């Protein structure tokens, strides 16, 4: 079974600075998807960024980028120019891409990000 | 609707009672998922529907939990004989599914969840 580990329960960053959230995972599959979700107090999970394991290039979405290290099974999220609105819980998640496989997401326990003005 | 809608937003029930939680997915989305998020934890998978059928129910914790999706759109999560340990936020998500059941890189859109409190 796949597992996702987020070792930082809480992180803080100054507004306009850069912060990196860590995520490691365990799987025996060679092809899969990885995601970072943001969950504000409204409880709605919002997709921040995703990475296909077969792609060597790290995904980027505006101020958000990932450092995907497949051999190390590491998938960290970097937030540049942090804004007050970035404050939330951040969850790393894994999903298989096996044909016929379940589309369920396996989540880590989350990292609470605080942005200080 | 424009997004995934879950009702009620909050539900308080007494131990031993029966509850139903409703999820209305994005129109046209064939895949629907239920997750449970306990305090301080990440969401945990409960069940996944492809159309009307449960394609994977391996996350349901016991036989007190049951979910249906009779017409392939709205889904109801049913919990019998509720226990205090069932208190959590129940999240629903929906997504498109590729042809022939192929897993494609489609985004799962989440609702705002139902916070269930069993007292």
Coordinates of C-alpha atoms in Angstrom, one line a residue:
Chain A
X1 CA 0.0 0.0 0.0
X2 CA 1.1 3.5 -0.7
X3 CA 1.9 5.9 2.1
X4 CA 2.6 9.6 2.2
X5 CA 4.5 11.3 4.9
X6 CA 4.7 15.0 5.8
X7 CA 7.2 15.5 8.5
X8 CA 6.5 19.2 9.2
X9 CA 3.2 19.6 11.2
X10 CA 3.6 23.4 11.1
X11 CA 5.7 25.9 9.2
X12 CA 5.8 29.7 9.2
X13 CA 7.1 32.2 6.7
X14 CA 7.4 36.0 6.4
X15 CA 5.3 37.7 3.8
X16 CA 7.2 37.9 0.5
X17 CA 9.7 35.2 1.5
X18 CA 10.0 31.7 0.2
X19 CA 9.1 28.5 2.1
X20 CA 9.5 24.8 1.2
X21 CA 7.1 22.1 2.5
X22 CA 8.4 18.5 2.5
X23 CA 6.7 15.3 1.4
X24 CA 8.0 11.8 1.0
X25 CA 6.0 8.8 -0.2
X26 CA 6.4 5.1 -0.5
X27 CA 5.2 3.0 -3.5
X28 CA 6.3 0.1 -5.6
X29 CA 4.7 1.5 -8.7
X30 CA 6.7 3.3 -11.4
X31 CA 3.9 5.5 -12.8
X32 CA 1.7 7.6 -10.6
X33 CA 0.6 11.2 -9.9
X34 CA 1.5 13.4 -7.0
X35 CA -0.5 16.5 -5.9
X36 CA -0.3 19.3 -3.4
X37 CA -3.7 20.5 -2.1
X38 CA -4.4 23.6 0.0
X39 CA -7.2 23.5 2.6
X40 CA -8.2 26.9 4.0
X41 CA -10.6 27.2 7.0
X42 CA -13.5 26.8 4.6
X43 CA -12.5 23.1 4.5
X44 CA -12.6 22.9 0.7
X45 CA -9.6 21.2 -0.8
X46 CA -8.1 23.2 -3.6
X47 CA -5.5 21.7 -6.0
X48 CA -2.3 23.7 -6.0
X49 CA -0.1 21.7 -8.3
X50 CA 0.3 18.2 -9.7
X51 CA 3.2 16.1 -11.1
X52 CA 3.2 13.1 -13.3
X53 CA 5.9 10.7 -12.2
X54 CA 7.0 9.9 -15.8
X55 CA 7.8 13.6 -16.4
X56 CA 11.3 14.6 -15.4
X57 CA 10.6 18.3 -15.5
X58 CA 9.3 19.7 -12.2
X59 CA 5.9 21.2 -12.4
X60 CA 5.4 25.0 -11.8
X61 CA 2.2 27.1 -11.3
X62 CA 3.0 30.8 -10.9
X63 CA 4.5 31.2 -7.4
X64 CA 4.3 27.4 -6.7
X65 CA 6.8 24.9 -7.8
X66 CA 7.8 21.4 -6.9
X67 CA 11.1 19.5 -6.5
X68 CA 10.3 16.0 -7.6
X69 CA 13.0 13.5 -6.8
X70 CA 11.7 10.1 -8.0
X71 CA 14.6 8.0 -6.8
X72 CA 14.4 9.5 -3.3
X73 CA 10.5 9.4 -3.4
X74 CA 10.5 13.0 -2.4
X75 CA 8.0 15.7 -3.6
X76 CA 8.5 19.1 -1.9
X77 CA 6.5 22.3 -2.6
X78 CA 8.1 25.7 -2.8
X79 CA 6.1 28.8 -2.4
X80 CA 7.8 31.9 -3.6
X81 CA 6.8 35.5 -2.6
X82 CA 4.5 34.2 0.1
X83 CA 1.2 36.0 0.5
X84 CA -1.2 36.2 3.5
X85 CA -3.7 34.3 1.4
X86 CA -1.3 31.3 1.3
X87 CA -1.9 30.6 4.9
X88 CA -3.7 27.2 5.1
X89 CA -3.2 23.5 5.6
X90 CA -1.2 21.9 2.8
X91 CA -1.6 18.3 2.0
X92 CA 0.6 16.1 -0.2
X93 CA -1.3 13.3 -2.0
X94 CA -0.5 10.3 -4.2
X95 CA -2.7 8.6 -6.9
X96 CA -2.0 5.5 -9.0
X97 CA -2.2 5.7 -12.7
X98 CA -2.6 2.0 -13.3
X99 CA -5.3 1.4 -15.9
X100 CA -8.3 0.1 -14.1
X101 CA -6.9 1.1 -10.8
X102 CA -8.8 3.1 -8.1
X103 CA -8.6 6.8 -8.5
X104 CA -8.4 7.3 -4.8
X105 CA -6.0 9.8 -3.4
X106 CA -3.7 8.9 -0.5
X107 CA -3.0 11.9 1.6
X108 CA -0.3 12.9 4.1
X109 CA -1.2 14.4 7.5
X110 CA -0.7 17.9 6.4
X111 CA 1.4 20.9 7.2
X112 CA -0.1 24.1 8.6
X113 CA 1.4 27.1 7.0
X114 CA 1.3 30.5 8.7
X115 CA 2.3 33.6 6.9
X116 CA 3.5 36.5 9.0
X117 CA 3.0 40.1 7.8
Chain B
X1 CA -24.1 23.3 -10.3
X2 CA -20.9 25.1 -10.6
X3 CA -19.1 23.1 -7.9
X4 CA -19.5 20.1 -5.6
X5 CA -22.2 20.7 -3.1
X6 CA -22.5 18.9 0.2
X7 CA -25.4 19.1 2.6
X8 CA -25.7 19.7 5.5
X9 CA -22.7 21.8 6.2
X10 CA -22.8 20.7 9.9
X11 CA -24.7 17.9 11.6
X12 CA -24.9 17.2 15.3
X13 CA -26.4 13.9 16.2
X14 CA -26.8 11.7 19.3
X15 CA -24.8 8.5 19.7
X16 CA -26.7 5.6 18.2
X17 CA -28.7 7.6 15.7
X18 CA -28.7 7.2 11.9
X19 CA -27.4 10.0 9.7
X20 CA -27.4 10.7 5.9
X21 CA -24.9 13.0 4.3
X22 CA -25.5 14.2 0.7
X23 CA -23.1 15.0 -2.1
X24 CA -24.2 16.7 -5.4
X25 CA -21.2 16.4 -7.8
X26 CA -20.3 18.6 -10.7
X27 CA -22.7 18.0 -13.6
X28 CA -21.2 15.4 -16.0
X29 CA -18.6 14.0 -13.6
X30 CA -18.9 10.3 -13.6
X31 CA -16.5 9.6 -10.7
X32 CA -17.4 10.4 -7.1
X33 CA -15.4 9.9 -3.9
X34 CA -16.0 10.1 -0.2
X35 CA -13.3 10.8 2.3
X36 CA -13.3 11.2 6.0
X37 CA -11.0 13.8 7.7
X38 CA -10.5 13.5 11.5
X39 CA -9.2 16.4 13.5
X40 CA -5.6 17.1 12.7
X41 CA -5.4 14.4 10.0
X42 CA -5.4 14.2 6.3
X43 CA -8.5 12.9 4.4
X44 CA -8.8 9.2 4.4
X45 CA -10.5 7.4 1.5
X46 CA -13.8 5.7 2.1
X47 CA -15.5 4.8 -1.2
X48 CA -15.3 5.6 -4.9
X49 CA -18.1 5.4 -7.4
X50 CA -17.8 5.1 -11.2
X51 CA -21.3 5.9 -12.4
X52 CA -23.8 4.1 -10.2
X53 CA -21.5 1.4 -9.0
X54 CA -19.0 1.4 -6.2
X55 CA -15.7 0.7 -7.9
X56 CA -13.7 0.6 -4.7
X57 CA -15.3 0.5 -1.2
X58 CA -12.2 -0.7 0.6
X59 CA -12.0 2.4 2.8
X60 CA -15.4 1.9 4.5
X61 CA -14.4 1.2 8.2
X62 CA -17.2 -1.2 9.0
X63 CA -20.7 -2.3 8.1
X64 CA -22.3 0.7 9.8
X65 CA -21.2 2.8 6.8
X66 CA -22.9 2.5 3.4
X67 CA -23.1 4.8 0.4
X68 CA -25.3 4.9 -2.7
X69 CA -25.4 6.7 -6.0
X70 CA -28.6 5.3 -7.6
X71 CA -28.7 7.5 -10.7
X72 CA -25.0 8.2 -11.2
X73 CA -25.1 11.7 -9.9
X74 CA -26.1 12.6 -6.3
X75 CA -24.6 10.3 -3.7
X76 CA -25.6 9.7 -0.1
X77 CA -23.3 8.4 2.7
X78 CA -25.3 6.6 5.3
X79 CA -24.0 5.9 8.9
X80 CA -26.0 3.7 11.2
X81 CA -25.8 3.5 15.0
X82 CA -23.4 6.5 15.0
X83 CA -20.5 6.4 17.5
X84 CA -18.5 9.3 19.0
X85 CA -15.5 8.1 16.9
X86 CA -17.5 8.9 13.8
X87 CA -17.1 12.6 14.4
X88 CA -15.2 14.1 11.6
X89 CA -15.5 16.1 8.4
X90 CA -16.8 14.1 5.5
X91 CA -15.5 15.3 2.2
X92 CA -16.9 14.5 -1.2
X93 CA -15.1 15.0 -4.5
X94 CA -15.9 14.4 -8.2
X95 CA -14.0 14.1 -11.4
X96 CA -14.3 13.1 -15.1
X97 CA -13.3 9.6 -16.1
X98 CA -11.6 8.6 -19.3
X99 CA -13.1 6.1 -21.8
X100 CA -13.0 2.4 -21.0
X101 CA -12.4 3.2 -17.4
X102 CA -8.8 4.3 -18.0
X103 CA -7.3 6.3 -15.2
X104 CA -6.5 9.7 -16.7
X105 CA -4.9 12.7 -15.1
X106 CA -8.1 14.5 -14.2
X107 CA -8.5 16.8 -11.3
X108 CA -10.8 15.9 -8.4
X109 CA -12.9 18.8 -7.3
X110 CA -13.9 18.8 -3.6
X111 CA -16.9 20.1 -1.8
X112 CA -16.7 22.0 1.5
X113 CA -17.5 18.9 3.5
X114 CA -20.0 18.0 6.2
X115 CA -18.8 18.3 9.8
X116 CA -20.4 15.5 11.7
X117 CA -20.4 15.7 15.5
X118 CA -21.7 12.7 17.5
X119 CA -22.5 13.6 21.1

